[in-house]
Structures are given as structure tokens and as C-alpha cells.
XYZ file of C-alpha atoms in Angstrom:
628
model
C -25.219 32.172 -89.694
C -24.627 28.839 -89.474
C -21.207 29.780 -86.959
C -23.262 31.667 -84.845
C -25.917 29.111 -84.121
C -23.062 26.648 -83.719
C -22.012 28.899 -80.961
C -25.309 29.355 -79.397
C -25.785 25.375 -78.932
C -22.382 25.632 -77.585
C -23.237 28.231 -75.216
C -26.532 26.027 -74.638
C -24.826 23.549 -73.404
C -22.818 24.532 -71.143
C -25.533 25.888 -69.680
C -27.672 22.787 -69.424
C -24.637 21.598 -67.665
C -24.049 24.361 -65.144
C -27.428 24.414 -64.323
C -28.838 20.867 -64.832
C -30.946 20.429 -61.845
C -32.960 24.240 -62.715
C -32.991 22.476 -65.717
C -34.602 19.027 -64.864
C -36.679 20.913 -62.028
C -38.652 23.369 -64.801
C -38.800 20.744 -67.694
C -39.476 17.251 -65.617
C -40.247 18.432 -62.090
C -37.114 16.603 -60.858
C -36.636 16.520 -57.142
C -33.829 14.755 -55.120
C -33.800 14.588 -51.151
C -30.163 14.080 -50.243
C -29.812 11.428 -47.813
C -29.490 13.410 -44.070
C -32.873 14.868 -45.060
C -36.241 15.269 -45.926
C -38.165 16.938 -48.671
C -41.555 19.168 -46.789
C -43.581 19.475 -50.216
C -46.106 22.703 -50.382
C -48.496 22.282 -53.085
C -49.345 25.783 -54.382
C -52.489 24.862 -56.488
C -54.581 22.478 -57.849
C -55.234 22.034 -62.277
C -57.587 19.915 -62.014
C -61.036 18.873 -59.715
C -63.058 21.679 -58.128
C -63.315 20.396 -54.030
C -59.270 20.635 -53.729
C -59.564 22.861 -50.750
C -58.618 21.762 -46.856
C -61.554 21.003 -44.580
C -62.286 23.579 -42.348
C -59.762 23.885 -39.257
C -57.702 21.809 -41.242
C -53.822 23.318 -41.991
C -52.215 19.762 -43.305
C -53.198 17.948 -46.812
C -53.779 14.374 -46.731
C -55.659 13.970 -49.830
C -53.429 15.893 -52.418
C -55.544 19.270 -51.440
C -53.725 22.880 -51.310
C -51.230 23.840 -48.704
C -49.269 21.790 -46.778
C -48.278 17.680 -47.427
C -48.562 15.190 -44.815
C -46.718 13.248 -47.090
C -42.825 14.247 -46.913
C -40.326 13.363 -49.629
C -37.429 10.871 -47.755
C -33.939 10.943 -49.266
C -34.294 9.848 -52.974
C -35.164 11.139 -56.777
C -38.482 12.403 -57.519
C -40.034 13.217 -60.717
C -43.169 15.329 -61.561
C -42.391 18.068 -58.378
C -42.717 20.945 -61.135
C -41.188 23.923 -59.584
C -44.197 26.340 -60.774
C -46.342 24.095 -58.290
C -44.588 22.792 -55.656
C -42.191 23.870 -53.312
C -39.765 22.120 -51.598
C -38.106 22.818 -48.177
C -34.985 20.664 -47.262
C -35.113 19.459 -43.389
C -32.559 17.365 -41.465
C -33.761 14.459 -39.781
C -35.017 15.094 -36.254
C -32.002 12.856 -33.986
C -32.796 12.658 -29.836
C -29.919 12.452 -28.262
C -28.824 9.768 -25.722
C -30.256 9.842 -22.391
C -33.156 12.529 -24.009
C -36.532 12.060 -25.165
C -38.808 14.198 -28.280
C -41.745 14.865 -26.928
C -44.311 15.508 -29.664
C -46.639 18.376 -30.293
C -49.372 18.248 -33.396
C -50.246 20.904 -35.136
C -53.268 19.079 -36.537
C -55.238 16.583 -35.942
C -58.711 15.929 -34.098
C -59.667 18.425 -30.728
C -58.819 16.950 -27.639
C -61.863 15.740 -25.980
C -63.168 18.001 -23.356
C -61.568 17.527 -19.674
C -58.484 15.872 -21.071
C -55.152 17.897 -21.687
C -53.673 15.021 -23.562
C -53.419 13.823 -27.177
C -53.665 9.558 -27.446
C -51.170 7.784 -29.247
C -52.178 6.547 -32.649
C -50.059 4.527 -34.989
C -47.941 6.306 -37.155
C -45.077 4.728 -37.176
C -42.861 7.704 -33.808
C -44.935 10.167 -35.760
C -42.719 9.674 -39.383
C -46.000 9.182 -41.225
C -48.116 12.151 -41.074
C -50.864 11.109 -43.202
C -51.400 7.840 -41.229
C -51.282 10.191 -38.253
C -53.960 12.078 -39.450
C -56.518 9.146 -40.962
C -56.078 7.501 -37.530
C -57.293 9.973 -35.911
C -54.470 11.278 -34.451
C -55.181 14.330 -31.976
C -53.985 18.113 -31.980
C -51.508 19.186 -29.070
C -49.505 17.681 -27.077
C -49.345 13.751 -27.332
C -48.738 11.127 -24.641
C -46.560 9.402 -26.817
C -43.315 10.448 -27.201
C -40.217 9.163 -29.568
C -36.460 8.315 -27.576
C -33.116 7.875 -28.649
C -32.286 7.902 -32.818
C -32.810 9.569 -35.894
C -36.628 10.347 -36.967
C -38.227 11.794 -40.259
C -40.374 14.171 -38.647
C -42.697 16.434 -40.703
C -42.272 19.851 -39.308
C -45.180 20.818 -41.013
C -47.202 19.338 -38.679
C -45.220 18.003 -35.547
C -42.884 20.305 -33.240
C -40.807 17.750 -31.532
C -39.189 19.325 -27.684
C -36.179 17.646 -26.569
C -35.933 16.722 -22.689
C -34.277 14.923 -20.174
C -34.794 11.440 -18.498
C -35.940 11.197 -15.344
C -33.516 10.302 -13.269
C -34.290 8.960 -9.407
C -31.122 8.758 -7.297
C -29.877 6.370 -4.823
C -31.719 6.096 -1.506
C -34.369 8.629 -3.445
C -37.929 7.362 -4.482
C -40.133 9.662 -7.119
C -43.365 10.621 -6.237
C -45.740 10.490 -9.171
C -48.237 12.752 -9.940
C -50.033 12.562 -13.159
C -51.703 15.720 -15.192
C -54.176 13.774 -16.817
C -56.771 10.970 -16.456
C -59.888 10.348 -14.272
C -60.576 12.239 -11.275
C -59.670 11.331 -8.052
C -62.092 9.170 -6.687
C -64.789 11.239 -4.031
C -63.139 11.122 -0.825
C -59.522 9.960 -1.868
C -56.968 12.099 -1.881
C -54.916 9.919 -4.596
C -55.837 8.005 -7.619
C -56.047 4.134 -7.528
C -53.426 1.895 -7.991
C -52.731 0.593 -11.420
C -50.806 -1.754 -13.436
C -48.781 -2.444 -16.648
C -47.743 0.934 -17.103
C -44.083 -0.034 -16.672
C -43.624 3.052 -13.748
C -45.477 5.583 -15.901
C -43.312 5.338 -19.084
C -46.237 3.593 -21.126
C -48.772 6.598 -19.920
C -51.143 5.316 -22.575
C -51.477 2.223 -20.750
C -52.019 3.594 -17.455
C -55.329 5.929 -19.140
C -56.675 2.423 -20.695
C -55.794 0.930 -17.220
C -58.556 3.931 -15.909
C -55.682 5.841 -14.387
C -56.327 8.616 -12.335
C -54.962 12.174 -12.274
C -53.553 13.802 -9.291
C -51.453 11.918 -6.589
C -50.533 8.481 -7.397
C -50.391 5.983 -4.767
C -46.721 4.353 -6.428
C -43.629 5.538 -6.014
C -40.774 5.036 -8.759
C -37.321 3.751 -7.082
C -33.760 4.525 -8.007
C -33.294 4.432 -12.068
C -33.643 6.642 -15.524
C -37.220 6.289 -16.901
C -38.291 7.205 -20.347
C -41.113 9.963 -18.518
C -43.190 12.412 -20.711
C -43.168 15.472 -18.661
C -46.152 17.021 -20.041
C -48.100 14.372 -18.906
C -46.315 13.226 -14.737
C -44.675 15.223 -12.676
C -41.885 13.755 -10.546
C -40.788 14.805 -6.861
C -37.742 12.879 -5.358
C -37.547 12.346 -2.117
C -35.487 10.449 0.488
C -36.595 7.289 1.167
C -37.863 6.461 4.838
C -35.755 5.363 7.327
C -36.712 3.243 10.555
C -33.010 3.098 12.486
C -32.184 0.430 14.624
C -33.654 0.186 18.053
C -37.046 1.686 16.619
C -40.415 0.838 15.069
C -42.209 2.333 12.257
C -46.402 2.644 12.599
C -47.846 3.374 9.456
C -50.503 5.552 8.942
C -52.646 5.687 5.581
C -54.301 8.283 4.310
C -55.305 6.195 1.405
C -57.268 2.982 0.810
C -60.510 1.209 1.692
C -62.088 2.105 5.568
C -60.969 -1.383 7.294
C -62.543 -3.093 10.304
C -60.795 -2.307 13.366
C -58.008 -5.801 14.399
C -57.580 -4.401 17.847
C -60.872 -5.980 19.068
C -63.465 -4.444 21.594
C -61.128 -3.693 24.136
C -59.510 -0.856 22.839
C -61.466 2.221 22.317
C -58.902 4.921 21.103
C -58.715 4.802 17.327
C -58.443 2.589 14.151
C -55.908 0.025 13.723
C -56.655 -2.236 10.378
C -54.972 -4.684 8.697
C -51.876 -2.855 6.055
C -53.109 -1.601 2.728
C -56.288 0.092 4.254
C -56.820 3.558 5.587
C -56.016 4.018 8.908
C -53.146 3.065 11.678
C -51.471 -0.477 10.125
C -51.260 -3.080 12.852
C -48.320 -4.468 11.904
C -45.043 -1.728 12.406
C -42.046 -1.915 10.149
C -38.890 -2.655 11.235
C -35.286 -0.979 11.119
C -34.909 -0.768 7.473
C -35.253 1.641 4.490
C -38.919 2.104 2.889
C -40.324 3.377 -0.148
C -42.975 5.384 1.283
C -45.350 8.219 -0.335
C -44.919 10.619 2.107
C -48.307 12.742 0.605
C -50.611 9.052 1.443
C -48.653 7.948 4.232
C -46.905 8.902 7.319
C -45.033 6.862 9.306
C -44.248 7.895 13.277
C -41.177 6.662 14.959
C -41.514 4.689 18.017
C -38.579 3.978 19.965
C -38.297 0.640 21.261
C -35.311 0.503 23.641
C -35.325 2.519 27.047
C -36.144 5.987 26.595
C -35.283 8.636 29.323
C -36.921 11.949 29.771
C -35.552 14.637 32.092
C -37.531 17.182 33.980
C -34.925 19.327 34.061
C -33.941 22.807 32.657
C -30.451 21.919 32.054
C -30.347 18.315 30.281
C -32.211 16.947 27.082
C -31.909 13.313 25.795
C -30.626 13.654 21.895
C -34.722 12.136 20.971
C -35.356 16.013 21.904
C -38.955 14.312 23.168
C -38.087 16.126 26.391
C -37.410 19.454 24.586
C -40.296 21.073 26.773
C -39.833 19.649 29.884
C -38.591 21.416 32.519
C -37.556 21.140 36.277
C -40.556 20.801 38.469
C -41.603 23.481 40.839
C -43.282 22.013 44.231
C -44.659 23.760 47.468
C -44.349 21.610 50.805
C -46.699 21.916 53.590
C -44.962 24.328 55.389
C -45.151 26.272 52.541
C -41.960 26.629 51.089
C -41.239 26.322 47.255
C -38.538 24.265 46.051
C -37.718 22.993 42.967
C -36.471 19.293 42.077
C -35.477 16.882 38.724
C -36.519 13.981 37.863
C -36.226 11.366 35.191
C -38.553 8.960 33.765
C -36.792 5.395 31.997
C -40.132 3.966 29.509
C -40.316 1.113 27.200
C -42.626 0.683 24.799
C -43.032 -2.471 23.217
C -43.101 -3.139 19.595
C -45.998 -4.305 19.198
C -47.557 -2.183 21.200
C -46.631 0.841 19.346
C -49.352 1.063 16.849
C -51.985 1.335 20.092
C -49.529 4.393 21.615
C -49.872 6.148 17.864
C -53.296 5.495 17.201
C -54.509 7.045 20.842
C -52.010 9.798 20.788
C -50.945 10.445 17.178
C -46.794 10.758 18.326
C -44.468 10.446 20.854
C -43.907 14.017 21.742
C -48.189 13.686 22.379
C -47.685 10.704 24.658
C -44.849 12.972 26.658
C -46.983 15.889 26.747
C -50.592 14.365 27.443
C -49.536 11.414 30.031
C -46.196 11.662 30.857
C -46.176 15.312 31.911
C -49.103 15.976 33.719
C -49.206 12.673 35.473
C -45.374 13.286 36.652
C -45.620 16.671 37.873
C -48.946 16.047 39.418
C -47.707 13.524 41.418
C -44.468 15.405 43.088
C -46.613 18.446 43.750
C -49.158 16.298 45.438
C -46.427 14.181 47.284
C -44.803 17.653 48.003
C -47.918 18.908 49.808
C -47.780 16.523 51.920
C -44.512 16.755 53.716
C -42.154 19.494 54.485
C -38.718 20.129 52.666
C -36.959 18.498 55.433
C -38.907 15.454 55.635
C -39.111 15.865 51.865
C -35.532 15.808 51.714
C -34.704 13.173 53.976
C -37.076 10.341 52.552
C -36.109 10.778 49.213
C -35.365 7.205 48.938
C -38.828 6.516 49.880
C -40.623 8.992 47.834
C -38.657 7.739 44.677
C -39.918 3.966 45.154
C -43.513 5.484 45.783
C -43.463 7.614 42.574
C -42.002 4.204 40.605
C -45.164 2.413 41.782
C -47.721 4.641 40.813
C -46.312 5.662 37.825
C -45.772 1.941 36.484
C -50.248 1.611 37.313
C -50.490 4.874 35.307
C -48.257 3.956 32.426
C -49.902 0.366 32.016
C -52.916 1.688 30.949
C -51.475 3.432 28.258
C -49.626 0.107 26.687
C -46.198 1.880 28.034
C -44.094 0.082 30.564
C -42.486 2.173 33.213
C -38.853 0.888 33.701
C -37.857 3.429 36.288
C -38.596 6.646 38.374
C -35.509 8.642 39.547
C -35.549 11.866 41.471
C -32.804 14.131 40.511
C -31.396 17.149 42.535
C -33.527 18.905 44.742
C -32.927 22.711 45.370
C -34.652 23.773 48.126
C -34.991 27.375 49.241
C -32.430 29.711 49.310
C -33.536 31.085 52.661
C -33.981 27.484 53.984
C -30.765 26.438 52.702
C -28.991 28.616 54.784
C -30.447 27.843 57.916
C -30.198 24.333 57.073
C -26.116 25.002 56.295
C -26.006 27.042 59.432
C -27.103 24.320 61.191
C -25.063 21.607 59.474
C -22.218 23.643 59.675
C -22.944 24.216 63.855
C -22.960 20.069 62.955
C -20.040 19.539 61.752
C -17.892 22.166 64.252
C -19.110 20.323 66.450
C -17.857 16.766 65.491
C -15.111 18.755 64.587
C -14.822 19.949 68.580
C -15.615 16.754 69.615
C -12.416 15.243 67.252
C -10.507 17.585 68.474
C -11.080 16.935 71.673
C -10.835 13.123 70.893
C -7.344 13.985 69.406
C -6.258 15.537 72.338
C -6.887 13.043 74.519
C -5.489 10.424 72.208
C -2.537 12.805 71.962
C -2.431 13.020 75.640
C -2.412 9.018 75.772
C 0.215 8.640 73.389
C 2.186 11.162 75.023
C 1.214 9.487 78.303
C 2.280 6.270 76.579
C 5.389 7.956 74.787
C 6.421 9.001 78.069
C 6.333 5.572 80.069
C 7.704 4.166 77.001
C 10.532 6.563 77.251
C 10.748 5.615 81.158
C 10.467 2.119 80.613
C 14.316 2.255 79.948
C 14.761 4.026 83.099
C 12.518 0.985 84.778
C 14.292 -1.708 83.125
C 17.723 0.281 84.198
C 16.346 0.253 87.516
C 15.195 -2.823 87.420
C 18.442 -4.605 86.597
C 20.195 -1.989 89.018
C 17.702 -3.862 91.663
C 18.424 -7.385 90.120
C 22.235 -6.145 90.023
C 21.904 -5.038 93.638
C 20.213 -8.101 94.953
C 22.248 -10.380 93.578
C 25.151 -7.556 94.911
C 23.235 -8.130 97.967
C 23.462 -12.341 97.844
C 26.739 -12.377 97.420
C 28.138 -9.936 100.284
C 25.742 -11.708 102.430
C 27.358 -14.551 101.397
C 30.679 -13.554 101.816
C 29.673 -11.729 105.136
C 28.801 -15.039 106.275
C 31.927 -16.942 105.626
C 33.789 -13.760 107.030
C 31.531 -13.674 110.380
C 31.649 -17.421 110.509
C 35.367 -17.574 110.430
C 35.022 -14.126 112.385
C 32.808 -16.424 114.944
C 35.360 -19.030 115.138
C 38.300 -16.918 115.987
C 36.336 -13.573 117.179
C 32.783 -14.151 117.837
C 32.234 -10.708 118.082
C 33.822 -9.574 115.262
C 31.973 -12.398 113.461
C 28.665 -11.362 114.266
C 29.944 -7.725 113.759
C 30.475 -8.982 110.429
C 27.643 -10.548 109.772
C 25.213 -7.821 111.241
C 27.265 -5.364 109.192
C 26.401 -8.137 105.679
C 22.825 -8.092 106.714
C 22.976 -3.776 106.877
C 24.591 -3.597 103.989
C 22.213 -6.475 102.230
C 19.690 -4.274 103.413
C 21.121 -0.976 102.147
C 21.501 -2.814 99.025
C 17.644 -3.543 98.777
C 16.834 -0.220 99.256
C 18.775 1.402 97.237
C 17.764 -0.533 94.309
C 14.318 -0.008 95.728
C 15.026 3.843 95.732
C 16.408 3.671 92.305
C 13.258 2.130 91.105
C 11.511 4.881 92.865
C 14.123 7.160 92.198
C 13.060 10.289 93.751
C 10.107 9.214 96.539
C 12.299 6.868 98.488
C 16.084 7.280 98.158
C 15.847 9.685 101.688
C 13.973 7.059 103.333
C 16.565 4.729 101.550
C 19.423 6.615 102.969
C 17.814 6.830 106.219
C 17.456 2.954 106.636
C 20.947 2.328 105.678
C 22.088 4.645 107.647
C 19.715 3.250 110.589
C 20.944 -0.518 109.455
C 24.748 0.244 109.851
C 23.919 1.429 113.108
C 21.998 -1.261 114.324
C 24.497 -3.430 112.816
C 27.430 -1.782 114.486
C 25.477 -1.903 117.810
C 24.826 -5.357 117.634
C 28.948 -6.239 116.445
C 29.634 -4.110 119.549
C 27.498 -5.930 121.945
C 28.149 -9.137 120.575
C 32.015 -8.167 121.136
C 31.647 -6.978 124.652
C 29.606 -10.290 125.352
C 32.450 -11.663 124.059
C 34.862 -9.803 125.236
C 34.181 -8.306 128.314
C 33.088 -4.870 129.088
C 36.812 -3.832 130.058
C 38.715 -6.174 127.480
C 36.621 -4.747 124.829
C 37.044 -1.283 125.532
C 41.186 -1.676 125.421
C 40.701 -3.564 122.266
C 38.771 -0.711 120.977
C 41.431 1.731 122.175
C 44.107 -0.410 121.101
C 42.120 -0.125 117.782
C 41.897 3.167 117.420
C 45.747 3.990 118.347
C 46.753 1.624 116.103
C 44.791 3.245 113.502
C 46.711 6.026 113.913
C 43.870 7.963 115.126
C 44.926 9.190 119.096
C 48.546 9.702 119.766
C 49.429 8.829 123.419
C 53.181 9.551 123.241
C 54.718 11.843 121.027
C 56.256 10.845 118.325
C 59.963 12.028 118.727
C 60.189 10.111 121.762
C 59.009 7.012 120.083
C 61.365 7.077 116.890
C 60.924 10.904 115.767
C 59.489 10.330 112.827
C 56.235 10.687 112.081
C 56.094 7.084 109.667
C 56.556 4.886 113.137
C 54.969 1.764 112.440
C 51.276 1.272 114.504
C 52.388 -1.942 115.724
C 54.747 -0.124 118.271
C 52.439 2.143 119.473
C 50.112 -0.213 119.848
C 51.891 -1.642 122.108
C 52.715 1.503 124.381
C 49.139 2.363 124.431
C 48.804 -1.226 125.737
C 51.210 -1.097 128.252
C 50.080 2.839 128.909
C 46.788 1.013 129.857
C 47.922 -1.399 132.504
C 48.957 1.548 134.016
C 46.290 3.711 133.943
C 43.991 0.517 134.889
C 46.296 0.125 138.165
C 46.194 3.387 139.261
C 42.390 3.734 138.481
C 42.172 0.663 140.866
C 44.027 2.057 143.849
C 41.641 5.455 143.482
C 38.841 3.176 143.804
C 40.261 1.624 146.834
C 40.774 4.790 148.878
C 38.403 5.417 151.390
C 35.978 8.604 150.760
C 37.058 10.831 152.392
C 33.315 12.851 152.085
C 32.126 10.400 154.487
């Protein structure tokens, strides 16, 4: 028996070693909570006391009632947690990663007041002290407060943690905020009032304490990362408002107090107020980027550079304000419809931009309500006072008139008219054909006239060319005349010398030589003149030459006869002719038998024969006339 008893004790010791936790739990109520967990306690029943049940509507016990216990067990050793009275759930810590937040939903607590959707924050050590939460008036439901990055001992019997991302507003973006809880928006407003101290809505309880309104908020959030309770706020990201260079932004505010118009009594076309009030702000925004809430404000861009608007079907500027403008169709006085393109250059001063927007609401309205009817009607009325041809021919004057008229009109609307330009004018096709035919005829006439002038010029050129070509002949003739003149002069001189010599010897021969020289000089002059005249006077020159030669010969003979006497001159000429061999008195055989005899001998024989003939003649003359 003793050995068996010893064996059972050994078994008991082994079992105790193996199941010591269970043994300690059963006999001593010992509980060990690991360092990375918490112990959630459920009390099964209450041993003592008569009123230990939970109040109606509660699920978490804070005063030792049976049920889920608010007090959780932190890591450590606990006694008295009898297995038969308590049950434990070992739950890991609640960990909120980097870049996340934990939204808290409470399963127990007071009721949220009517009209609210979120439970207000209470002091409960970031929801790690459930008892304090319930005792301090914590409300059930979604909480305004949240827990940020870290590890927390959260009693999941009471709280449910929903992990969500931080809200990030990207560069060049803004966050437009809508609050889901708070006071109602005041009557007549579309957004809540401005509140301060809530750190960009990250402290929603502060927002509520300041009387923040639910709904659209006037404030916006700039680029950055924010701890935002997405059960309390909705964030919509939108691009920042950009006012480009060459523009100003006129702000139209839909929220704020009603302000007093600052334009005075002369401007009756809109409510222009100071910055922050409801209406059109008097101070426009210059070029840059602005964090404007598009739901509470509207920005109208107004170009401050020269703006070109085209009334043309095929042309539109980049600003697109003239997208709906088209070519103007007008009708002339003579009933012809025709089209014309018009360009209008305008300028809106920066300080006048709010007035333009207050009057028209936008630049497009300015174009459609003022510029389009003003310019269109002006040119239609102008065209009715003129026919098409006159309109085309007086385009410059009509452009000047349009510029003056439109400038006066636009000055009334706080807009400067820089210039009015008439572009392409398209007359009717039928009239255009008539004009074209007429123009073609006129151009053909000009062409013919030009061709005529060209022909006349060509004739002149040909004439001048011919004259130029003849100039060489004229020069040659002139030089020939000059040469002939000089030759004549030389001949005259020579003739005069010969004549003087001959006169000393034989006056007749000298005179003949002189007359021959004069005739030769005259002939040379006439020949030179004939060369100059070439065709018309050649025969006359020759005739005069022959006449002059004959005359000079006759005069020479006359002088010789006078000098020598009739008989002696006759003998002299006969002897001269015989000497030249032109007359043969004695046969050649009698003289020399040779046809080559010298002329001197023949001459002497001739002289002797002449004397004999004269003697016979005298005898004959001395004989009485038998007829008598």
C-alpha cells in the first residue's frame, strides 16, 4: 500500500508540474496576461448582493455587475480570477500604423442628443480606460475623437476601432470641407460661419465648441497631411484658382454679410462690396494662385490686355469669347446682300473689371449683350445708306466712322474701344461678276494702251536705232565731206599754183587750170554733199560736176583763145591732138614705118601740113567769086 501511495503522489506532482497554470487557476484563481495582450473579463455571476444586474440599456459593467467588464486586465499576474466565475479573452493590443488613424465606435454609453450624429469627446486616456469613459458620460456611437499612430489597450467589448488613412491634400490642390455635424447653417446662408482654433478641422470637438455649423465650410485646407475624422468631415480636393498673367480675377462671394455698395450713386448696375462681404468684391485679384472655395465664391477672369474679337466664320481667338460671333450679313441701299468680316479690339482696365462683371456677370455676356448687337447693327445701318460699290470704295472712311461710334458706346460700359477694323468684304456673286468683267475690260484697255505705248516706244527705239546705225554713215559722210573739202582745198591750192605757173607761161592754160581746179573743188564739194545725202542728190552732184567741168573747160578755151588768138589756138589744139596720137595725118609707113613713132615728129609734120593748108586757104579766099 505504501508503494502505491508513493506512486500516486508522484503522479500528482507530475500532473501539477504539467498543468500548474490550470491548477493555480482552479485553486487560487491565478491569471497571467502576456505583455503583448490585454485580458478582457466576463463575469458569469455575482456571489453576494441582491442588485448586481446591469442597468437597462447597458452592456458593459462598471460596478462589478455580471457581464462584460469595463476594466480590462493589463499585462501581469492576477489572483482570484476563479475559473468558475470569470472567463478571460486574451486580445492583442490595438495598433494604429503610420499614416493611419483609428476611428472609435462605442457600443455602450449615453444616448447622443437628438440632432447630433457624433458622440462628444470625454477624458478616458485615448479610450484605454473604459470605466472612465462610461463614468464621465461617454456616449455610444461614432466618436468625434480618434486615436493616432501607436499601440493601445482597447477594450474591444466596448470599442470598435476602424483604421482609416490620413487625409492628404496634394500640391496645387485645396480641400473643400463639409461638416457632417454641428449647428444648423444660419438662414439665408449657404455655408457655415468662420470658426477658429480647431487646427484645420483636426479637433472637431473644438469646432463644435466654437459653434461650428454643419454643411459647407467657408474655410479650405491647403496642401499637407491631416488627421481628419472622416465620420465628421468630408474633404473634396480641387485645383487652386489660377489667375494668369494679363488677367485679373473678379471675386463674386455667395457668403458673408450684406455689405454697402462702394461705387457710389452713379453706378446702378450691381452691388460692389468690400472684401469678405457678399457680392462683387471691389478689389480684384492679380495674377497668381488662390485658395478659393468654388462653392462659396466665383472667380470671373477679365483680360486686361488688348482683346481681339472677330466677326468672322473662319476665325476665332484663343480666348474663345468670339466663338459664337459670325460674319455680318448686310444689305445695301440698292438691295444687294453682302458679307463683311469685322474685328474689334477692346481693353478693360483692371480697376474697371469689377464694374464690368457687376453689370454683365461675365465677359461672354459683355460680348453677347453689348458688342455683338452694337457692331452688327452699326454696319447694317451703315450699309443701307450706300450702294455696294460706294461701300467698297469708302471702306477707310466707314472704318473711321465705326471706330468713333463704337468707342462712344463702349465708354458707357467701362470698356475702352481700341480699334475697329473692317476685314474681308464679299459682294454678291452676280455683282462681283459684273465688277470683275468691268475691271477686266478696264485692265484690258489699260493693257491695250500700254501695248500701244510700248509699240510707239518700240518704233521710237527702232527709229533711234536706225539713226544710231546711220550715224556711222553720217559720220563717215561727214568725214568724207571733210576729207573732200580738205582735198578740194588742197586741189585748189595746187590748181592755183599750177594756174599761176601756167599764167606766167601761158595765160590761157593757167586760166584753164584755175577753172579746172575750181570745177574739181566744186565737184569734190558736191561729191561730199552727195555722200551725205547719199541717194537724193547724187545725180544732181554729178550733173553739176559735169557742168562745172564743161564750163571750166569752155572758160579755159576762151582764155586760151583770147591769149593766143583764134588761129593760133586752133593750130595749138590740132597740134596737141596730133601729138597725143589721136589724129593720123601722114601714114605711119611714110614716117617711120613703125606704129611706135614718137609724137614729136608727128607734131612737126602736122605743123608743116597746117601751114600748107593755111596757104591754100588764103589763096582760095583771094580768088574772085565766080558766082558773082
